[in-house]
Structures are given as structure tokens and as C-alpha cells.
One Martini backbone bead per residue (centre of mass of N, CA, C, O) as a GRO file, in nm:
protein
  389
    1UNK     BB    1  15.390 -10.745  -9.752
    2UNK     BB    2  15.516 -10.998  -9.618
    3UNK     BB    3  15.706 -10.869  -9.529
    4UNK     BB    4  15.645 -10.568  -9.384
    5UNK     BB    5  15.503 -10.714  -9.164
    6UNK     BB    6  15.670 -10.864  -9.011
    7UNK     BB    7  15.831 -10.721  -8.955
    8UNK     BB    8  15.664 -10.499  -8.799
    9UNK     BB    9  15.602 -10.767  -8.595
   10UNK     BB   10  15.946 -10.725  -8.515
   11UNK     BB   11  15.914 -10.421  -8.375
   12UNK     BB   12  15.639 -10.459  -8.209
   13UNK     BB   13  15.737 -10.642  -7.992
   14UNK     BB   14  16.000 -10.486  -7.971
   15UNK     BB   15  16.168 -10.197  -7.783
   16UNK     BB   16  16.136  -9.911  -7.873
   17UNK     BB   17  16.371  -9.770  -8.053
   18UNK     BB   18  16.643  -9.581  -8.218
   19UNK     BB   19  16.701  -9.596  -8.520
   20UNK     BB   20  16.823  -9.311  -8.561
   21UNK     BB   21  17.054  -9.027  -8.436
   22UNK     BB   22  16.707  -8.916  -8.341
   23UNK     BB   23  16.510  -8.794  -8.091
   24UNK     BB   24  16.190  -8.919  -8.247
   25UNK     BB   25  15.881  -9.052  -8.253
   26UNK     BB   26  15.926  -9.107  -8.585
   27UNK     BB   27  16.210  -9.302  -8.508
   28UNK     BB   28  16.046  -9.574  -8.391
   29UNK     BB   29  16.017  -9.882  -8.451
   30UNK     BB   30  15.729  -9.846  -8.449
   31UNK     BB   31  15.659  -9.614  -8.637
   32UNK     BB   32  15.795  -9.758  -8.870
   33UNK     BB   33  15.577  -9.970  -8.882
   34UNK     BB   34  15.326  -9.792  -8.902
   35UNK     BB   35  15.445  -9.778  -9.229
   36UNK     BB   36  15.433 -10.064  -9.311
   37UNK     BB   37  15.111 -10.095  -9.285
   38UNK     BB   38  15.020  -9.911  -9.411
   39UNK     BB   39  15.156  -9.994  -9.722
   40UNK     BB   40  14.971 -10.204  -9.715
   41UNK     BB   41  14.712 -10.108  -9.727
   42UNK     BB   42  14.740  -9.935  -9.966
   43UNK     BB   43  14.847 -10.213 -10.180
   44UNK     BB   44  14.557 -10.374 -10.086
   45UNK     BB   45  14.327 -10.170 -10.195
   46UNK     BB   46  14.469 -10.127 -10.476
   47UNK     BB   47  14.485 -10.457 -10.546
   48UNK     BB   48  14.139 -10.500 -10.527
   49UNK     BB   49  14.085 -10.274 -10.709
   50UNK     BB   50  14.268 -10.383 -10.983
   51UNK     BB   51  14.146 -10.719 -10.945
   52UNK     BB   52  13.893 -10.774 -10.824
   53UNK     BB   53  13.957 -10.801 -10.494
   54UNK     BB   54  13.809 -10.974 -10.235
   55UNK     BB   55  13.744 -11.005  -9.904
   56UNK     BB   56  13.818 -11.275  -9.688
   57UNK     BB   57  13.598 -11.139  -9.527
   58UNK     BB   58  13.324 -11.148  -9.311
   59UNK     BB   59  13.030 -11.032  -9.316
   60UNK     BB   60  12.967 -11.007  -9.041
   61UNK     BB   61  13.249 -10.902  -8.899
   62UNK     BB   62  13.278 -10.631  -9.082
   63UNK     BB   63  13.018 -10.510  -8.926
   64UNK     BB   64  13.149 -10.533  -8.653
   65UNK     BB   65  13.423 -10.365  -8.687
   66UNK     BB   66  13.245 -10.131  -8.798
   67UNK     BB   67  13.042 -10.057  -8.553
   68UNK     BB   68  13.351 -10.051  -8.369
   69UNK     BB   69  13.402  -9.781  -8.496
   70UNK     BB   70  13.232  -9.593  -8.525
   71UNK     BB   71  13.178  -9.569  -8.186
   72UNK     BB   72  13.439  -9.428  -8.159
   73UNK     BB   73  13.462  -9.194  -8.303
   74UNK     BB   74  13.210  -9.114  -8.181
   75UNK     BB   75  13.351  -9.025  -7.923
   76UNK     BB   76  13.436  -8.705  -8.002
   77UNK     BB   77  13.175  -8.528  -7.958
   78UNK     BB   78  13.306  -8.512  -7.650
   79UNK     BB   79  13.586  -8.431  -7.725
   80UNK     BB   80  13.801  -8.135  -7.612
   81UNK     BB   81  14.122  -8.304  -7.644
   82UNK     BB   82  14.197  -8.430  -7.917
   83UNK     BB   83  14.459  -8.489  -7.907
   84UNK     BB   84  14.362  -8.730  -7.707
   85UNK     BB   85  14.167  -8.862  -7.926
   86UNK     BB   86  14.396  -8.936  -8.109
   87UNK     BB   87  14.629  -9.104  -7.944
   88UNK     BB   88  14.353  -9.312  -7.936
   89UNK     BB   89  14.286  -9.352  -8.241
   90UNK     BB   90  14.527  -9.490  -8.318
   91UNK     BB   91  14.519  -9.712  -8.249
   92UNK     BB   92  14.291  -9.827  -8.379
   93UNK     BB   93  14.290  -9.779  -8.679
   94UNK     BB   94  14.557 -10.020  -8.642
   95UNK     BB   95  14.432 -10.280  -8.560
   96UNK     BB   96  14.198 -10.250  -8.793
   97UNK     BB   97  14.409 -10.283  -8.975
   98UNK     BB   98  14.597 -10.531  -8.910
   99UNK     BB   99  14.327 -10.734  -8.941
  100UNK     BB  100  14.243 -10.705  -9.200
  101UNK     BB  101  14.574 -10.759  -9.347
  102UNK     BB  102  14.580 -11.047  -9.170
  103UNK     BB  103  14.380 -11.167  -9.349
  104UNK     BB  104  14.500 -11.133  -9.656
  105UNK     BB  105  14.834 -11.276  -9.563
  106UNK     BB  106  14.748 -11.453  -9.408
  107UNK     BB  107  14.838 -11.875  -9.399
  108UNK     BB  108  14.970 -12.138  -9.462
  109UNK     BB  109  15.226 -12.078  -9.562
  110UNK     BB  110  15.309 -11.809  -9.342
  111UNK     BB  111  15.266 -11.857  -9.054
  112UNK     BB  112  15.557 -12.020  -8.952
  113UNK     BB  113  15.661 -11.727  -8.964
  114UNK     BB  114  15.562 -11.615  -8.767
  115UNK     BB  115  15.622 -11.806  -8.502
  116UNK     BB  116  15.957 -11.733  -8.599
  117UNK     BB  117  15.932 -11.473  -8.466
  118UNK     BB  118  15.797 -11.492  -8.189
  119UNK     BB  119  16.025 -11.674  -8.091
  120UNK     BB  120  16.230 -11.456  -8.140
  121UNK     BB  121  16.104 -11.252  -7.965
  122UNK     BB  122  16.164 -11.388  -7.740
  123UNK     BB  123  16.440 -11.423  -7.719
  124UNK     BB  124  16.534 -11.130  -7.716
  125UNK     BB  125  16.359 -11.032  -7.458
  126UNK     BB  126  16.466 -11.279  -7.283
  127UNK     BB  127  16.744 -11.071  -7.233
  128UNK     BB  128  16.655 -10.821  -7.149
  129UNK     BB  129  16.537 -10.932  -6.887
  130UNK     BB  130  16.828 -11.052  -6.783
  131UNK     BB  131  17.007 -10.760  -6.804
  132UNK     BB  132  16.779 -10.598  -6.608
  133UNK     BB  133  16.796 -10.784  -6.386
  134UNK     BB  134  17.089 -10.873  -6.322
  135UNK     BB  135  17.195 -10.616  -6.520
  136UNK     BB  136  17.110 -10.274  -6.455
  137UNK     BB  137  17.327 -10.122  -6.570
  138UNK     BB  138  17.384 -10.153  -6.870
  139UNK     BB  139  17.117 -10.012  -6.943
  140UNK     BB  140  17.177  -9.711  -6.863
  141UNK     BB  141  17.501  -9.733  -7.041
  142UNK     BB  142  17.379  -9.914  -7.283
  143UNK     BB  143  17.018  -9.831  -7.355
  144UNK     BB  144  16.903  -9.524  -7.333
  145UNK     BB  145  16.984  -9.405  -7.615
  146UNK     BB  146  16.837  -9.671  -7.728
  147UNK     BB  147  16.529  -9.544  -7.596
  148UNK     BB  148  16.247  -9.451  -7.577
  149UNK     BB  149  16.156  -9.200  -7.357
  150UNK     BB  150  15.929  -9.263  -7.196
  151UNK     BB  151  15.987  -9.569  -7.190
  152UNK     BB  152  16.200  -9.540  -7.031
  153UNK     BB  153  16.038  -9.390  -6.810
  154UNK     BB  154  15.911  -9.601  -6.746
  155UNK     BB  155  16.137  -9.853  -6.704
  156UNK     BB  156  16.277  -9.662  -6.463
  157UNK     BB  157  16.024  -9.679  -6.313
  158UNK     BB  158  15.974  -9.996  -6.205
  159UNK     BB  159  16.242 -10.076  -6.137
  160UNK     BB  160  16.252  -9.893  -5.870
  161UNK     BB  161  15.955 -10.082  -5.784
  162UNK     BB  162  15.998 -10.433  -5.872
  163UNK     BB  163  15.990 -10.407  -6.162
  164UNK     BB  164  15.920 -10.541  -6.443
  165UNK     BB  165  15.918 -10.593  -6.798
  166UNK     BB  166  15.684 -10.373  -6.948
  167UNK     BB  167  15.538 -10.514  -7.199
  168UNK     BB  168  15.567 -10.816  -7.151
  169UNK     BB  169  15.375 -11.065  -7.318
  170UNK     BB  170  15.495 -11.378  -7.338
  171UNK     BB  171  15.254 -11.573  -7.257
  172UNK     BB  172  15.128 -11.537  -7.533
  173UNK     BB  173  15.355 -11.751  -7.650
  174UNK     BB  174  15.306 -12.088  -7.508
  175UNK     BB  175  15.132 -12.236  -7.691
  176UNK     BB  176  15.306 -12.219  -7.927
  177UNK     BB  177  15.600 -12.352  -7.827
  178UNK     BB  178  15.448 -12.595  -7.830
  179UNK     BB  179  15.439 -12.594  -8.136
  180UNK     BB  180  15.681 -12.630  -8.218
  181UNK     BB  181  15.812 -12.858  -8.012
  182UNK     BB  182  15.650 -13.075  -8.131
  183UNK     BB  183  15.706 -13.006  -8.493
  184UNK     BB  184  15.948 -13.086  -8.489
  185UNK     BB  185  16.316 -13.280  -8.589
  186UNK     BB  186  16.489 -13.139  -8.416
  187UNK     BB  187  16.636 -13.095  -8.126
  188UNK     BB  188  16.782 -12.808  -8.108
  189UNK     BB  189  16.469 -12.721  -8.173
  190UNK     BB  190  16.324 -12.784  -7.965
  191UNK     BB  191  16.524 -12.650  -7.734
  192UNK     BB  192  16.380 -12.391  -7.814
  193UNK     BB  193  16.105 -12.409  -7.709
  194UNK     BB  194  16.179 -12.533  -7.462
  195UNK     BB  195  16.312 -12.324  -7.317
  196UNK     BB  196  16.123 -12.033  -7.395
  197UNK     BB  197  15.937 -12.158  -7.205
  198UNK     BB  198  16.080 -12.130  -6.939
  199UNK     BB  199  16.182 -11.783  -6.969
  200UNK     BB  200  15.887 -11.696  -6.946
  201UNK     BB  201  15.776 -11.848  -6.670
  202UNK     BB  202  16.014 -11.743  -6.510
  203UNK     BB  203  16.002 -11.451  -6.600
  204UNK     BB  204  15.682 -11.396  -6.467
  205UNK     BB  205  15.746 -11.462  -6.130
  206UNK     BB  206  16.034 -11.221  -6.128
  207UNK     BB  207  15.878 -10.964  -6.247
  208UNK     BB  208  15.628 -10.882  -6.045
  209UNK     BB  209  15.318 -10.966  -6.183
  210UNK     BB  210  15.096 -11.075  -6.149
  211UNK     BB  211  14.895 -11.055  -6.436
  212UNK     BB  212  15.216 -11.265  -6.594
  213UNK     BB  213  15.132 -11.494  -6.383
  214UNK     BB  214  14.828 -11.552  -6.485
  215UNK     BB  215  14.891 -11.641  -6.806
  216UNK     BB  216  15.068 -11.796  -6.794
  217UNK     BB  217  14.906 -12.013  -6.595
  218UNK     BB  218  14.699 -12.035  -6.798
  219UNK     BB  219  14.818 -12.137  -7.078
  220UNK     BB  220  14.959 -12.396  -6.971
  221UNK     BB  221  14.738 -12.535  -6.860
  222UNK     BB  222  14.584 -12.563  -7.177
  223UNK     BB  223  14.848 -12.673  -7.307
  224UNK     BB  224  14.902 -12.942  -7.174
  225UNK     BB  225  14.630 -13.034  -7.266
  226UNK     BB  226  14.653 -13.013  -7.554
  227UNK     BB  227  14.923 -13.204  -7.591
  228UNK     BB  228  14.928 -13.462  -7.397
  229UNK     BB  229  14.757 -13.610  -7.604
  230UNK     BB  230  15.046 -13.589  -7.812
  231UNK     BB  231  15.252 -13.613  -7.600
  232UNK     BB  232  15.338 -13.696  -7.309
  233UNK     BB  233  15.671 -13.651  -7.312
  234UNK     BB  234  15.684 -13.376  -7.338
  235UNK     BB  235  15.485 -13.254  -7.158
  236UNK     BB  236  15.684 -13.357  -6.922
  237UNK     BB  237  15.911 -13.219  -6.972
  238UNK     BB  238  15.795 -12.946  -6.920
  239UNK     BB  239  15.669 -12.986  -6.654
  240UNK     BB  240  15.940 -13.001  -6.510
  241UNK     BB  241  16.157 -12.789  -6.569
  242UNK     BB  242  15.964 -12.554  -6.481
  243UNK     BB  243  15.938 -12.616  -6.208
  244UNK     BB  244  16.228 -12.622  -6.115
  245UNK     BB  245  16.287 -12.319  -6.237
  246UNK     BB  246  16.096 -12.203  -6.024
  247UNK     BB  247  16.243 -12.273  -5.782
  248UNK     BB  248  16.465 -12.125  -5.849
  249UNK     BB  249  16.370 -11.863  -5.889
  250UNK     BB  250  16.217 -11.761  -5.628
  251UNK     BB  251  16.533 -11.794  -5.510
  252UNK     BB  252  16.649 -11.594  -5.622
  253UNK     BB  253  16.479 -11.349  -5.577
  254UNK     BB  254  16.486 -11.368  -5.257
  255UNK     BB  255  16.788 -11.290  -5.262
  256UNK     BB  256  16.765 -11.048  -5.425
  257UNK     BB  257  16.476 -10.830  -5.412
  258UNK     BB  258  16.249 -11.062  -5.209
  259UNK     BB  259  16.064 -11.110  -5.418
  260UNK     BB  260  15.744 -11.186  -5.597
  261UNK     BB  261  15.466 -11.263  -5.761
  262UNK     BB  262  15.379 -11.535  -5.584
  263UNK     BB  263  15.387 -11.314  -5.308
  264UNK     BB  264  15.215 -11.128  -5.441
  265UNK     BB  265  14.961 -11.401  -5.399
  266UNK     BB  266  15.028 -11.507  -5.093
  267UNK     BB  267  15.155 -11.198  -4.981
  268UNK     BB  268  15.049 -10.949  -4.933
  269UNK     BB  269  15.094 -10.627  -4.956
  270UNK     BB  270  14.926 -10.356  -4.827
  271UNK     BB  271  15.004 -10.210  -5.127
  272UNK     BB  272  14.832 -10.534  -5.258
  273UNK     BB  273  14.549 -10.459  -5.180
  274UNK     BB  274  14.521 -10.157  -5.229
  275UNK     BB  275  14.526 -10.185  -5.536
  276UNK     BB  276  14.261 -10.388  -5.554
  277UNK     BB  277  14.066 -10.200  -5.429
  278UNK     BB  278  14.137  -9.952  -5.620
  279UNK     BB  279  14.043 -10.109  -5.880
  280UNK     BB  280  13.707 -10.088  -5.806
  281UNK     BB  281  13.663  -9.806  -5.726
  282UNK     BB  282  13.755  -9.741  -6.089
  283UNK     BB  283  13.540  -9.870  -6.174
  284UNK     BB  284  13.274  -9.721  -5.984
  285UNK     BB  285  13.379  -9.443  -6.174
  286UNK     BB  286  13.350  -9.496  -6.414
  287UNK     BB  287  13.036  -9.557  -6.425
  288UNK     BB  288  13.009  -9.229  -6.339
  289UNK     BB  289  13.104  -9.124  -6.615
  290UNK     BB  290  12.921  -9.219  -6.771
  291UNK     BB  291  12.681  -9.082  -6.706
  292UNK     BB  292  12.752  -8.797  -6.884
  293UNK     BB  293  12.762  -9.032  -7.167
  294UNK     BB  294  12.625  -9.287  -7.214
  295UNK     BB  295  12.641  -9.338  -7.513
  296UNK     BB  296  12.925  -9.181  -7.664
  297UNK     BB  297  13.122  -9.096  -7.458
  298UNK     BB  298  13.369  -8.884  -7.329
  299UNK     BB  299  13.636  -8.936  -7.525
  300UNK     BB  300  13.899  -9.133  -7.606
  301UNK     BB  301  14.158  -8.945  -7.362
  302UNK     BB  302  13.972  -8.769  -7.127
  303UNK     BB  303  13.943  -8.901  -6.856
  304UNK     BB  304  14.128  -8.662  -6.658
  305UNK     BB  305  13.881  -8.471  -6.626
  306UNK     BB  306  13.671  -8.638  -6.470
  307UNK     BB  307  13.900  -8.725  -6.307
  308UNK     BB  308  14.144  -8.503  -6.103
  309UNK     BB  309  14.290  -8.640  -5.963
  310UNK     BB  310  14.499  -8.789  -6.089
  311UNK     BB  311  14.606  -8.489  -6.135
  312UNK     BB  312  14.751  -8.503  -5.808
  313UNK     BB  313  14.835  -8.758  -5.796
  314UNK     BB  314  15.108  -8.954  -5.712
  315UNK     BB  315  15.315  -9.192  -5.875
  316UNK     BB  316  15.504  -9.370  -5.672
  317UNK     BB  317  15.805  -9.544  -5.617
  318UNK     BB  318  16.011  -9.608  -5.370
  319UNK     BB  319  16.177  -9.288  -5.395
  320UNK     BB  320  15.893  -9.064  -5.485
  321UNK     BB  321  15.885  -9.120  -5.797
  322UNK     BB  322  15.649  -8.921  -6.031
  323UNK     BB  323  15.477  -9.015  -6.337
  324UNK     BB  324  15.286  -8.918  -6.597
  325UNK     BB  325  15.248  -9.146  -6.790
  326UNK     BB  326  15.108  -9.369  -6.543
  327UNK     BB  327  14.797  -9.246  -6.491
  328UNK     BB  328  14.663  -9.460  -6.615
  329UNK     BB  329  14.691  -9.638  -6.277
  330UNK     BB  330  14.366  -9.489  -6.260
  331UNK     BB  331  14.176  -9.677  -6.448
  332UNK     BB  332  14.057  -9.855  -6.521
  333UNK     BB  333  14.144 -10.259  -6.552
  334UNK     BB  334  13.879 -10.233  -6.816
  335UNK     BB  335  13.770 -10.249  -7.128
  336UNK     BB  336  13.500 -10.215  -7.070
  337UNK     BB  337  13.533  -9.995  -6.837
  338UNK     BB  338  13.643  -9.851  -7.059
  339UNK     BB  339  13.430  -9.827  -7.311
  340UNK     BB  340  13.217  -9.682  -7.134
  341UNK     BB  341  13.355  -9.441  -7.138
  342UNK     BB  342  13.471  -9.363  -7.391
  343UNK     BB  343  13.178  -9.491  -7.585
  344UNK     BB  344  12.951  -9.597  -7.464
  345UNK     BB  345  12.690  -9.829  -7.494
  346UNK     BB  346  12.770  -9.816  -7.799
  347UNK     BB  347  13.002  -9.952  -7.724
  348UNK     BB  348  12.998 -10.186  -7.571
  349UNK     BB  349  12.855 -10.336  -7.764
  350UNK     BB  350  12.973 -10.376  -8.011
  351UNK     BB  351  13.226 -10.507  -7.812
  352UNK     BB  352  13.045 -10.771  -7.713
  353UNK     BB  353  12.993 -10.888  -8.010
  354UNK     BB  354  13.252 -10.951  -8.105
  355UNK     BB  355  13.332 -11.135  -7.906
  356UNK     BB  356  13.165 -11.327  -7.910
  357UNK     BB  357  13.185 -11.406  -8.154
  358UNK     BB  358  13.475 -11.533  -8.105
  359UNK     BB  359  13.328 -11.702  -7.865
  360UNK     BB  360  13.194 -11.892  -8.077
  361UNK     BB  361  13.403 -11.968  -8.324
  362UNK     BB  362  13.594 -12.082  -8.092
  363UNK     BB  363  13.444 -12.300  -8.020
  364UNK     BB  364  13.407 -12.461  -8.249
  365UNK     BB  365  13.750 -12.490  -8.336
  366UNK     BB  366  13.801 -12.630  -8.031
  367UNK     BB  367  13.725 -12.921  -8.205
  368UNK     BB  368  13.823 -12.922  -8.502
  369UNK     BB  369  14.093 -12.799  -8.531
  370UNK     BB  370  14.419 -12.721  -8.556
  371UNK     BB  371  14.673 -12.696  -8.325
  372UNK     BB  372  14.730 -12.391  -8.435
  373UNK     BB  373  14.480 -12.280  -8.396
  374UNK     BB  374  14.446 -12.359  -8.131
  375UNK     BB  375  14.648 -12.187  -8.043
  376UNK     BB  376  14.572 -11.893  -8.108
  377UNK     BB  377  14.330 -11.873  -7.945
  378UNK     BB  378  14.506 -11.892  -7.646
  379UNK     BB  379  14.631 -11.626  -7.694
  380UNK     BB  380  14.428 -11.431  -7.708
  381UNK     BB  381  14.267 -11.481  -7.422
  382UNK     BB  382  14.501 -11.422  -7.242
  383UNK     BB  383  14.434 -11.130  -7.324
  384UNK     BB  384  14.197 -11.138  -7.287
  385UNK     BB  385  14.286 -11.076  -7.004
  386UNK     BB  386  14.473 -10.864  -6.981
  387UNK     BB  387  14.209 -10.661  -7.032
  388UNK     BB  388  14.089 -10.768  -6.785
  389UNK     BB  389  14.349 -10.695  -6.531
   0.00000   0.00000   0.00000
């Protein structure tokens, strides 16, 4: 179970590629990871049944999780396109399963192995980001045949918009990278952790995604505050290197691309401002759509039918090339509003209860638990920040 779980996490953390020379989504690395997860889930249930082993998830959390799962399932009532519902529902199912099996498998003995997997995949992601940004012709010439078709369409589309590395959000790992650097006695391993932090920060700046910059600042500030008490020397060293390479990254991006994530904040273009105001309009639109079915929602994956403008607006890049796979750009960029629309007030209520449960427990644990535990807490809320902005 541990082996398949860790291998599955490694596959999920990296861009989806075809693992065999057949361009079929069933054989991508992400799909294989799902197969691993299903095997672990069945094996865990079988083991629990045969050996009468109780599931260690707290009862209150189990009930909240089941309530949330029920509300997402109930949204099928008003779903017209069942295939679209199942496509989104699949993500809900696997999220719950991953939560379940992780709770059963991860412990003090193997959690550091998971951190090591996070670091190795972060280094590989940084290498992929470096090649994409500075040598895009290599991506087009050598990487394209191996990348999942829909992912490649999105990646190619964003590169032409001068937005780099979509769906790589390693900013969430910054607290864990601090922990790794802090705990290592060997200088070479400590240097690996520090270098990875610098790489994540630098590529957040040159990626031209504002959300990555926001996540990075949030995660970095809290990590500095948390580890400064433990090791002033390490924190000052990382802080100094981060500032230095941030300046280097800023200068390089200005000369190579002409702008970066910081510019989009401090010197936003007309399009940048329109994007933000448009997202507020999307939030209002989602509330209006939710009135169609306020209790159980319109159904997962049904948003396009209720906002027909999405199908007519061409989401284009700098070369005026549109992408059907990026129509989600017109959905509400906030998980609470999205849940309100797709699964109604019942779904919003269940999700809010779940988040409040995590918030309460994490607030208590931030004062009592270990640095490792606190680092995971900050990683979680960094991702939560992504889901809301």
C-alpha cells in the first residue's frame, strides 16, 4: 500500500505523460496513479474487514466527509449531461479516497518518505519549468509526443500567452522545504532544500501567474516566521538568497519576456484589470445561476448550459488562438461560489462545516504540535488560498 501510494503521489505531482506509446488517456501517468489509488482502497477495505481493523478517522470528521460526499452526489438530480457530471464527480470520488487511504497509511515512520517524494518531484518540476521558460523549442521538439494531449493543448496555449507552468503549484511545499533544510545534518542535503526553495520562489515570479506569487508570499512569510525562532542562521541565509535570486529573476524576465508576476500586480495592464473585474462579475453570475436549483445545485459539470456566453466567447492567447479546454476560465474563481452553484446551499453548508472543522483543529495544533505537523498545516492552507482566488 505504501509503495503504490507514494508512487501514485509522485505521478500526480508531475505533468501527465503517456507511459506506453499509445495516445490514450487511460495510459497516462495520472490515470495509472488513479489505478494505484483504487487498488490501495480495495486492499485497505479488504484488510479492515478481514482483520476487524477500525478506521482511525475521527467520527466527527467521518460524518462531515460523508455529508459533503452525499451533497456532491445529490447534485446529479438536476444534471442534464451525465458524462460531464461524471467527469467532475470522478475528482470528488478520488479526493475522498485519497484522504481515506492517506489517513490509514501515513504515520510518523513514513511521512518523511512522502516529503522526500515531494522534494524530488519539485526538483523535476523546476527542471521542466527551466526548459519551458528558457528553451521552449526543446519542449516542442522532444517533450510534446509524451505529454497528454489535453495537457499539451493547455500548456502550448499558455506559453503563447506568456504564462508559464500552469498547474504546477509547488509554492505549497515551501514550509516542508524549510523543515527539510532545518532537519538535515549533511550540508549537501541542506543545500538541496535551500536551492529548491529559491527555485520555487524564482519561478513564481517569472511564471507570470499572479496566484502563484500570492501563494508564494503567503507560504514564505509564515515559514520564515515559524522557522526564524528555531534557526535564525538558516532563515537569514534563505531570506538573503531569496531576495538576491528574486532580483535576478525579475531582471531576466523583464529582458526576456518583458514582464513578470510582480509587474502584473504593481503595473497591471488593461487586460489584467479586466480579468479581475470580470471575475467579480463571474461570482455574481454564479449566484444568479444557483437560483435555478438553490438546494442541491445545477449539478457538477453543468455550468456551461446555464451560462451560454461561455460557449460563444473565444478564450484566446496572444496569437488569437482559442482553446475549448480553457472555458473554465469563465467559471467562478472561488470554490465556495463554485460549490454553491453546482451543489447548492446543501453542498455549500457541508463544505463550510468541513473547512471550519479543519480550521478549528489546525488553529489548536499550531500551538501544540511539531514543526513537521505545522508545516503540513501551512501547505494545506496555501492550497486552500489557491482554491479561493
